[in-house]
Amino acid sequence: MINKEEIRKKIIVSAGQIFSHYGFKKTTMDEIAKALKMGKSSIYYYFESKEDIFEAVVLYEANVLRNELTTAIKAVESPIEKMRSYVFVRMKSFEKLSNYYNAIFDKNLDHFDFIETIREKYDREELAILRLIIYHGARKKVFNVVNSEYTAMAVQTTLKGLEVPLFWKKKEMNIENRLNAILDVLFYGIVKNK
Amino acid sequence: MINKEEIRKKIIVSAGQIFSHYGFKKTTMDEIAKALKMGKSSIYYYFESKEDIFEAVVLYEANVLRNELTTAIKAVESPIEKMRSYVFVRMKSFEKLSNYYNAIFDKNLDHFDFIETIREKYDREELAILRLIIYHGARKKVFNVVNSEYTAMAVQTTLKGLEVPLFWKKKEMNIENRLNAILDVLFYGIVKNK
DNA sequence: GAATTGTCGACCAAATCATTCGAAGGCATT
DNA sequence: AATGCCTTCGAATGATTTGGTCGACAATTC
């Protein structure tokens, strides 16, 4: 029992990347296992089911996002101040959401279907948070690509753009718009401010 | 027989967007049909098979890319000139590739698996072209998001960055890097030049 | 009003999927 | 070297999904 918790985390991170690109349904256990260079059955030693992994991913991502926002926002000045408290209120409400998580969880969903499910049952606060989490998933990928000087800049500019997606008018969230939605945040943060 | 060719094109475009995000294998006929608001069986009136659609998509994308490059490159000046002929040479060689297309086509592939298959059988010319095609698929999505003033700018800056992905060192093309690869071009074109 | 063109629901065989299970490798303690 | 525990995994399985078919039936053209 050397590093069971560490391996769990590795699975969460790796699976999270796949989930965030392909969604829950299209992500296979084989794929997750292969990405981890691990036998598929071995994963079941650390998690009970695919849904179990997904839940862990969402919870984990929420936490990473919160931390990232907390520190990043401190490095930014005045005109963002209002947004700052705004985002924090939403952060708090995530705890509430995560309790309902199991109840709303059902098959056939991926990130965006998940949002649609919640949209009907819960208020806009939770919705915004979940959206943030998903955007974060995309941003994380981006941050891995560019080198650190870009990263710093991207974090700040993206944060500046966050207000927009938060208040986004409901867009058609069909398949062909999913990558678009993600890239939109990206663009808004980076292109807009220059 | 009013608009058979038009509907074929609609299928190609719509399916192309899904293919470029999820890859060949993960894209289902039901999904394509749903995106087109069309019965699944109806699609088979226009195409023989899923692979048939995919082939049409690749051919179509190659053509769109060629046209786009042809016009866009004309609007750019001197230091790109060498790249210009370079890209064109590659464009020519695509014809050759498309002839082999059916031969190399087999199950279990998506865009990147496809590239891997080709990597072993053909020279770097064809590889570069295919990569271009795939990047184009991603870029097209991006261009749909931003409005036209950004589009014009994005086309040019992205074109300037094209040399880089063309000569990219071989990166691990596993799942978690796929979106990264796409966004890299994006970033390189847009962030780099400002 | 018949022939042709186009759409679709229902269905199928084959493939894929999440999950289980037992065997066994590794490693410490006795 | 025998015991017991932690960990990994190949193989098997039952359920679901998937690409593709077919016949019925609209719609359009002649």
Coordinates of C-alpha atoms (C1' of nucleotides) in Angstrom, one line a residue:
Chain A
M1 CA 0.0 0.0 0.0
I2 CA 2.6 2.4 -1.1
N3 CA 1.0 4.9 -3.4
K4 CA -2.6 4.0 -3.9
E5 CA -3.8 7.6 -3.6
E6 CA -1.2 8.7 -6.1
I7 CA -2.3 6.2 -8.7
R8 CA -5.9 7.2 -8.2
K9 CA -4.8 10.8 -9.0
K10 CA -3.0 9.7 -12.1
I11 CA -6.1 8.0 -13.3
I12 CA -8.2 11.0 -12.6
V13 CA -5.9 13.3 -14.5
S14 CA -5.4 11.1 -17.4
A15 CA -9.1 10.1 -17.7
G16 CA -10.1 13.7 -17.2
Q17 CA -8.2 14.7 -20.3
I18 CA -9.9 12.1 -22.4
F19 CA -13.3 12.8 -20.9
S20 CA -13.0 16.5 -21.6
H21 CA -12.4 15.9 -25.2
Y22 CA -14.6 13.0 -26.1
G23 CA -17.3 13.3 -23.4
F24 CA -18.4 10.6 -21.0
K25 CA -20.1 8.2 -23.4
K26 CA -17.5 8.2 -26.1
T27 CA -14.7 7.6 -23.7
T28 CA -13.9 3.9 -23.3
M29 CA -12.2 2.2 -20.4
D30 CA -9.8 0.6 -22.9
E31 CA -8.8 4.1 -23.9
I32 CA -8.2 5.2 -20.4
A33 CA -6.2 2.1 -19.6
K34 CA -4.1 2.5 -22.7
A35 CA -3.3 6.1 -21.9
L36 CA -2.2 5.0 -18.5
K37 CA -0.2 2.0 -19.9
M38 CA -2.2 -0.2 -17.6
G39 CA -4.4 -3.2 -17.9
K40 CA -8.1 -2.3 -18.2
S41 CA -9.0 -4.5 -15.2
S42 CA -6.4 -2.9 -13.1
I43 CA -8.4 0.4 -13.1
Y44 CA -11.2 -1.4 -11.3
Y45 CA -8.9 -1.9 -8.4
Y46 CA -8.9 1.8 -7.9
F47 CA -12.4 2.8 -9.0
E48 CA -15.7 1.0 -8.9
S49 CA -17.0 2.1 -12.2
K50 CA -16.6 4.4 -15.2
E51 CA -19.1 6.7 -13.6
D52 CA -17.1 6.6 -10.4
I53 CA -14.1 7.9 -12.3
F54 CA -16.0 10.6 -14.0
E55 CA -17.4 11.9 -10.7
A56 CA -13.9 12.0 -9.3
V57 CA -12.7 13.9 -12.3
V58 CA -15.4 16.6 -12.0
L59 CA -14.7 17.0 -8.3
Y60 CA -11.0 17.1 -8.9
E61 CA -11.3 19.6 -11.7
A62 CA -13.5 21.8 -9.6
N63 CA -10.8 22.0 -7.0
V64 CA -8.0 22.7 -9.3
L65 CA -10.0 25.4 -10.9
R66 CA -10.8 27.0 -7.6
N67 CA -7.2 27.1 -6.6
E68 CA -6.1 28.4 -9.9
L69 CA -8.6 31.1 -9.9
T70 CA -7.8 32.1 -6.3
T71 CA -4.2 32.7 -7.0
A72 CA -4.5 34.0 -10.5
I73 CA -7.1 36.6 -9.7
K74 CA -4.9 38.0 -7.0
A75 CA -2.4 39.0 -9.7
V76 CA -4.9 41.1 -11.6
E77 CA -6.0 44.6 -10.7
S78 CA -8.9 46.8 -10.3
P79 CA -11.5 46.5 -13.1
I80 CA -11.8 42.8 -12.4
E81 CA -12.7 43.2 -8.8
K82 CA -16.4 42.9 -9.2
M83 CA -16.0 39.8 -11.2
R84 CA -13.8 38.4 -8.5
S85 CA -16.4 38.3 -5.8
Y86 CA -18.9 37.2 -8.5
V87 CA -16.8 34.1 -9.3
F88 CA -16.3 33.3 -5.7
V89 CA -20.0 33.2 -5.0
R90 CA -20.3 30.7 -7.7
M91 CA -17.4 28.7 -6.4
K92 CA -19.2 28.3 -3.1
S93 CA -22.3 27.1 -4.7
F94 CA -20.5 24.2 -6.2
E95 CA -20.3 22.4 -3.0
K96 CA -24.1 22.4 -3.0
L97 CA -24.2 21.0 -6.5
S98 CA -21.8 18.2 -5.8
N99 CA -24.1 16.8 -3.3
Y100 CA -26.8 16.5 -5.9
Y101 CA -24.4 15.0 -8.3
N102 CA -25.3 11.4 -7.9
A103 CA -29.0 12.1 -8.2
I104 CA -28.7 13.9 -11.6
F105 CA -26.2 11.5 -13.0
D106 CA -27.6 9.1 -15.5
K107 CA -26.3 7.4 -18.6
N108 CA -25.9 8.7 -22.1
L109 CA -24.5 12.0 -20.9
D110 CA -21.3 13.8 -21.7
H111 CA -20.2 17.1 -20.4
F112 CA -22.7 19.1 -22.3
D113 CA -25.6 16.7 -21.9
F114 CA -24.8 16.9 -18.2
I115 CA -25.3 20.6 -18.3
E116 CA -28.6 20.3 -20.2
T117 CA -29.8 17.9 -17.5
I118 CA -28.9 20.3 -14.8
R119 CA -30.3 23.3 -16.6
E120 CA -33.8 22.1 -15.9
K121 CA -33.3 21.2 -12.3
Y122 CA -31.1 23.8 -10.8
D123 CA -30.6 27.5 -10.9
R124 CA -28.2 29.5 -13.0
E125 CA -25.6 29.6 -10.3
E126 CA -24.7 26.0 -10.5
L127 CA -24.9 26.0 -14.2
A128 CA -22.3 28.7 -14.5
I129 CA -20.0 26.8 -12.2
L130 CA -20.3 23.6 -14.2
R131 CA -19.6 25.6 -17.3
L132 CA -16.5 27.0 -15.7
I133 CA -15.3 23.6 -14.9
I134 CA -15.6 22.4 -18.5
Y135 CA -14.0 25.5 -19.8
H136 CA -11.3 24.9 -17.4
G137 CA -10.8 21.4 -18.8
A138 CA -10.2 23.0 -22.2
R139 CA -8.0 25.8 -20.8
K140 CA -5.8 23.3 -19.0
K141 CA -5.1 21.6 -22.3
V142 CA -4.1 24.9 -23.8
F143 CA -1.9 25.8 -21.0
N144 CA 0.0 22.6 -21.4
V145 CA 0.8 23.5 -25.0
V146 CA 2.2 27.0 -24.8
N147 CA 5.3 27.7 -22.9
S148 CA 5.2 29.5 -19.5
E149 CA 5.4 33.1 -20.8
Y150 CA 2.4 32.5 -22.9
T151 CA 0.7 30.6 -20.1
A152 CA 0.9 33.5 -17.7
M153 CA -0.5 35.9 -20.3
A154 CA -3.2 33.4 -21.4
V155 CA -4.4 32.9 -17.8
Q156 CA -4.9 36.6 -17.3
T157 CA -6.5 37.4 -20.7
T158 CA -8.7 34.4 -20.5
L159 CA -9.8 35.4 -17.0
K160 CA -10.6 38.8 -18.3
G161 CA -12.8 37.2 -20.9
L162 CA -14.6 34.9 -18.4
E163 CA -17.4 37.3 -17.8
V164 CA -18.6 36.8 -21.3
P165 CA -19.0 33.1 -21.4
L166 CA -20.6 33.2 -18.0
F167 CA -23.3 35.4 -19.3
W168 CA -23.5 33.8 -22.7
K169 CA -26.8 33.6 -24.3
K170 CA -27.8 30.0 -24.7
K171 CA -26.2 28.7 -27.8
E172 CA -27.2 25.5 -29.5
M173 CA -24.9 23.0 -27.9
N174 CA -24.9 20.4 -30.5
I175 CA -21.9 18.4 -31.5
E176 CA -20.5 20.7 -34.1
N177 CA -20.5 23.6 -31.6
R178 CA -18.6 22.0 -28.8
L179 CA -15.1 22.7 -29.9
N180 CA -16.3 26.1 -31.0
A181 CA -17.7 26.8 -27.6
I182 CA -14.3 26.0 -26.0
L183 CA -12.3 27.9 -28.5
D184 CA -14.6 30.8 -28.2
V185 CA -13.6 31.5 -24.6
L186 CA -10.0 31.1 -25.7
F187 CA -10.4 33.6 -28.5
Y188 CA -12.3 36.0 -26.5
G189 CA -9.6 36.1 -23.9
I190 CA -6.7 36.4 -26.3
V191 CA -7.8 38.1 -29.5
K192 CA -10.2 40.5 -28.0
N193 CA -7.6 42.2 -25.8
K194 CA -5.2 43.1 -28.5
Chain B
M1 CA -33.6 15.1 -58.8
I2 CA -33.6 18.7 -57.7
N3 CA -30.6 19.1 -55.4
K4 CA -29.0 15.7 -54.9
E5 CA -25.5 17.1 -55.2
E6 CA -26.4 19.9 -52.7
I7 CA -27.6 17.5 -50.1
R8 CA -24.5 15.4 -50.6
K9 CA -22.4 18.5 -49.8
K10 CA -24.5 19.2 -46.7
I11 CA -23.7 15.7 -45.5
I12 CA -20.1 16.1 -46.2
V13 CA -19.8 19.4 -44.4
S14 CA -21.8 18.3 -41.4
A15 CA -20.1 14.9 -41.1
G16 CA -16.8 16.5 -41.6
Q17 CA -17.2 18.6 -38.5
I18 CA -18.1 15.6 -36.4
F19 CA -15.3 13.5 -37.9
S20 CA -12.7 16.2 -37.2
H21 CA -13.6 16.3 -33.6
Y22 CA -14.3 12.7 -32.7
G23 CA -12.3 10.9 -35.4
F24 CA -13.6 8.2 -37.7
K25 CA -14.3 5.4 -35.3
K26 CA -16.0 7.4 -32.6
T27 CA -18.3 9.2 -35.0
T28 CA -21.6 7.3 -35.5
M29 CA -24.0 7.3 -38.3
D30 CA -26.8 8.2 -35.9
E31 CA -24.9 11.2 -34.8
I32 CA -24.4 12.4 -38.4
A33 CA -28.0 11.8 -39.2
K34 CA -29.1 13.7 -36.1
A35 CA -26.9 16.7 -36.9
L36 CA -28.6 16.8 -40.3
K37 CA -32.0 16.3 -38.9
M38 CA -32.4 13.4 -41.2
G39 CA -33.2 9.7 -40.8
K40 CA -30.1 7.5 -40.7
S41 CA -31.4 5.4 -43.6
S42 CA -31.7 8.5 -45.7
I43 CA -28.0 9.1 -45.7
Y44 CA -27.5 5.7 -47.3
Y45 CA -29.4 7.1 -50.3
Y46 CA -26.6 9.5 -50.9
F47 CA -23.5 7.5 -49.7
E48 CA -22.7 3.9 -49.8
S49 CA -21.1 3.6 -46.4
K50 CA -19.5 5.5 -43.5
E51 CA -16.1 5.1 -45.0
D52 CA -17.5 6.5 -48.3
I53 CA -18.6 9.6 -46.4
F54 CA -15.2 10.0 -44.8
E55 CA -13.4 9.7 -48.0
A56 CA -15.6 12.4 -49.5
V57 CA -14.9 14.6 -46.5
V58 CA -11.2 14.3 -46.9
L59 CA -11.3 15.0 -50.6
Y60 CA -13.6 17.9 -50.0
E61 CA -11.5 19.4 -47.2
A62 CA -8.4 19.1 -49.3
N63 CA -10.1 21.1 -52.0
V64 CA -11.4 23.8 -49.7
L65 CA -7.9 24.1 -48.2
R66 CA -6.3 24.4 -51.6
N67 CA -8.6 27.2 -52.7
E68 CA -8.3 29.0 -49.4
L69 CA -4.5 28.8 -49.5
T70 CA -4.4 29.9 -53.1
T71 CA -6.3 33.1 -52.5
A72 CA -5.0 33.9 -49.0
I73 CA -1.4 33.5 -49.9
K74 CA -1.7 36.0 -52.7
A75 CA -2.6 38.7 -50.1
V76 CA 0.7 38.1 -48.3
E77 CA 4.0 39.5 -49.3
S78 CA 7.7 38.6 -49.7
P79 CA 9.1 36.6 -46.9
I80 CA 6.5 34.0 -47.4
E81 CA 7.3 33.5 -51.0
K82 CA 9.5 30.4 -50.4
M83 CA 6.8 28.8 -48.3
R84 CA 4.4 29.5 -51.0
S85 CA 6.0 27.3 -53.6
Y86 CA 6.7 24.8 -50.9
V87 CA 3.1 24.4 -50.0
F88 CA 2.1 24.2 -53.6
V89 CA 4.4 21.3 -54.3
R90 CA 2.8 19.5 -51.4
M91 CA -0.7 20.4 -52.8
K92 CA 0.2 18.7 -56.0
S93 CA 1.3 15.5 -54.3
F94 CA -2.1 15.2 -52.7
E95 CA -3.6 13.9 -56.0
K96 CA -1.2 11.1 -55.9
L97 CA -2.1 10.3 -52.3
S98 CA -5.8 10.2 -52.9
N99 CA -5.3 7.4 -55.4
Y100 CA -3.8 5.2 -52.7
Y101 CA -6.5 6.3 -50.3
N102 CA -8.7 3.2 -50.6
A103 CA -5.8 0.9 -50.3
I104 CA -4.6 2.2 -47.0
F105 CA -8.0 2.7 -45.6
D106 CA -8.9 0.2 -42.9
K107 CA -11.0 0.0 -39.8
N108 CA -10.1 1.3 -36.4
L109 CA -8.6 4.5 -37.6
D110 CA -9.3 8.1 -37.0
H111 CA -7.5 11.1 -38.4
F112 CA -4.4 10.6 -36.5
D113 CA -4.3 6.8 -36.7
F114 CA -4.7 7.3 -40.4
I115 CA -1.6 9.5 -40.4
E116 CA 0.3 6.9 -38.5
T117 CA -0.6 4.3 -41.1
I118 CA 0.6 6.4 -43.9
R119 CA 3.8 7.4 -42.1
E120 CA 5.1 3.9 -42.7
K121 CA 4.1 3.5 -46.2
Y122 CA 4.7 6.9 -47.8
D123 CA 7.1 9.7 -47.8
R124 CA 7.0 12.9 -45.8
E125 CA 5.4 14.9 -48.6
E126 CA 2.1 13.1 -48.3
L127 CA 2.3 13.1 -44.6
A128 CA 2.7 16.9 -44.5
I129 CA -0.3 17.3 -46.8
L130 CA -2.5 15.1 -44.7
R131 CA -1.5 17.0 -41.6
L132 CA -2.4 20.2 -43.4
I133 CA -5.8 18.8 -44.1
I134 CA -6.5 18.0 -40.5
Y135 CA -5.2 21.3 -39.3
H136 CA -7.5 22.9 -41.7
G137 CA -10.4 21.0 -40.3
A138 CA -9.7 22.5 -36.9
R139 CA -9.1 25.9 -38.4
K140 CA -12.4 25.9 -40.1
K141 CA -14.1 25.4 -36.8
V142 CA -12.2 28.3 -35.4
F143 CA -13.1 30.5 -38.4
N144 CA -16.8 29.8 -37.8
V145 CA -16.5 31.1 -34.2
V146 CA -14.9 34.4 -34.7
N147 CA -16.6 37.1 -36.8
S148 CA -15.3 38.1 -40.2
E149 CA -12.8 40.8 -39.1
Y150 CA -11.1 38.2 -36.9
T151 CA -11.4 35.7 -39.6
A152 CA -9.4 37.6 -42.1
M153 CA -6.7 38.3 -39.5
A154 CA -6.7 34.8 -38.3
V155 CA -6.2 33.3 -41.8
Q156 CA -3.2 35.5 -42.4
T157 CA -1.5 35.0 -39.1
T158 CA -2.2 31.3 -39.1
L159 CA -0.8 31.0 -42.5
K160 CA 2.4 32.7 -41.3
G161 CA 2.6 30.1 -38.7
L162 CA 2.1 27.2 -41.0
E163 CA 5.8 26.6 -41.6
V164 CA 6.1 25.5 -38.0
P165 CA 3.6 22.7 -37.9
L166 CA 4.8 21.5 -41.3
F167 CA 8.2 20.9 -39.9
W168 CA 7.1 19.9 -36.5
K169 CA 9.2 17.4 -34.8
K170 CA 7.3 14.2 -34.3
K171 CA 5.2 14.6 -31.2
E172 CA 3.5 11.8 -29.4
M173 CA 0.1 11.8 -31.0
N174 CA -1.8 10.1 -28.3
I175 CA -5.3 11.1 -27.4
E176 CA -4.5 13.8 -24.8
N177 CA -2.3 15.6 -27.3
R178 CA -4.8 15.8 -30.1
L179 CA -6.6 18.9 -29.1
N180 CA -3.2 20.3 -28.1
A181 CA -1.8 19.7 -31.5
I182 CA -4.7 21.6 -33.0
L183 CA -4.6 24.4 -30.6
D184 CA -0.8 24.7 -31.0
V185 CA -1.2 25.8 -34.6
L186 CA -3.8 28.2 -33.5
F187 CA -1.6 29.7 -30.8
Y188 CA 1.4 29.7 -32.9
G189 CA -0.3 31.7 -35.6
I190 CA -2.1 34.1 -33.4
V191 CA -0.1 34.6 -30.2
K192 CA 3.3 34.4 -31.7
N193 CA 2.8 37.3 -34.1
K194 CA 1.8 39.9 -31.6
Chain C
dG1 C1' -52.3 7.9 -62.1
dA2 C1' -48.3 5.6 -62.7
dA3 C1' -43.4 5.9 -62.3
dT4 C1' -39.6 7.7 -60.2
dT5 C1' -37.2 9.9 -56.5
dG6 C1' -36.6 10.4 -51.8
dT7 C1' -37.5 9.5 -46.6
dC8 C1' -37.8 6.7 -42.7
dG9 C1' -39.0 3.3 -38.8
dA10 C1' -38.1 -1.2 -37.6
dC11 C1' -35.0 -4.6 -37.7
dC12 C1' -30.5 -7.6 -37.6
dA13 C1' -26.0 -9.6 -37.2
dA14 C1' -21.7 -8.2 -35.8
dA15 C1' -18.9 -5.5 -33.0
dT16 C1' -17.9 -3.1 -28.9
dC17 C1' -18.5 -2.1 -24.2
dA18 C1' -18.2 -2.0 -19.0
dT19 C1' -17.5 -5.1 -15.7
dT20 C1' -16.2 -9.7 -13.4
dC21 C1' -13.1 -13.3 -12.0
dG22 C1' -9.5 -16.3 -11.1
dA23 C1' -4.8 -16.9 -11.6
dA24 C1' -0.5 -15.3 -10.5
dG25 C1' 3.5 -12.1 -9.7
dG26 C1' 5.8 -9.6 -6.2
dC27 C1' 7.0 -8.7 -1.5
dA28 C1' 7.1 -8.6 3.2
dT29 C1' 6.6 -11.1 7.7
dT30 C1' 6.8 -15.4 10.0
Chain D
dA1 C1' 9.9 -21.6 2.2
dA2 C1' 5.5 -21.0 3.5
dT3 C1' 2.1 -17.7 4.5
dG4 C1' -0.7 -13.8 3.5
dC5 C1' -1.5 -9.5 1.3
dC6 C1' -1.3 -6.1 -2.3
dT7 C1' -1.5 -5.4 -7.1
dT8 C1' -1.8 -6.5 -12.1
dC9 C1' -4.0 -8.5 -15.9
dG10 C1' -5.8 -11.9 -19.7
dA11 C1' -9.8 -14.0 -20.7
dA12 C1' -14.7 -14.4 -20.6
dT13 C1' -19.4 -12.5 -20.5
dG14 C1' -23.8 -10.4 -21.0
dA15 C1' -25.7 -6.2 -22.4
dT16 C1' -25.7 -2.5 -25.5
dT17 C1' -24.5 -0.1 -29.6
dT18 C1' -23.5 0.2 -34.3
dG19 C1' -23.3 0.1 -39.5
dG20 C1' -26.2 -1.3 -42.7
dT21 C1' -30.7 -3.3 -44.9
dC22 C1' -35.5 -3.6 -46.3
dG23 C1' -40.0 -2.6 -47.3
dA24 C1' -43.5 0.7 -46.7
dC25 C1' -44.9 5.0 -47.9
dA26 C1' -44.6 10.2 -49.2
dA27 C1' -43.6 13.4 -52.6
dT28 C1' -42.6 14.8 -57.0
dT29 C1' -42.4 14.3 -61.9
dC30 C1' -44.2 12.6 -66.2

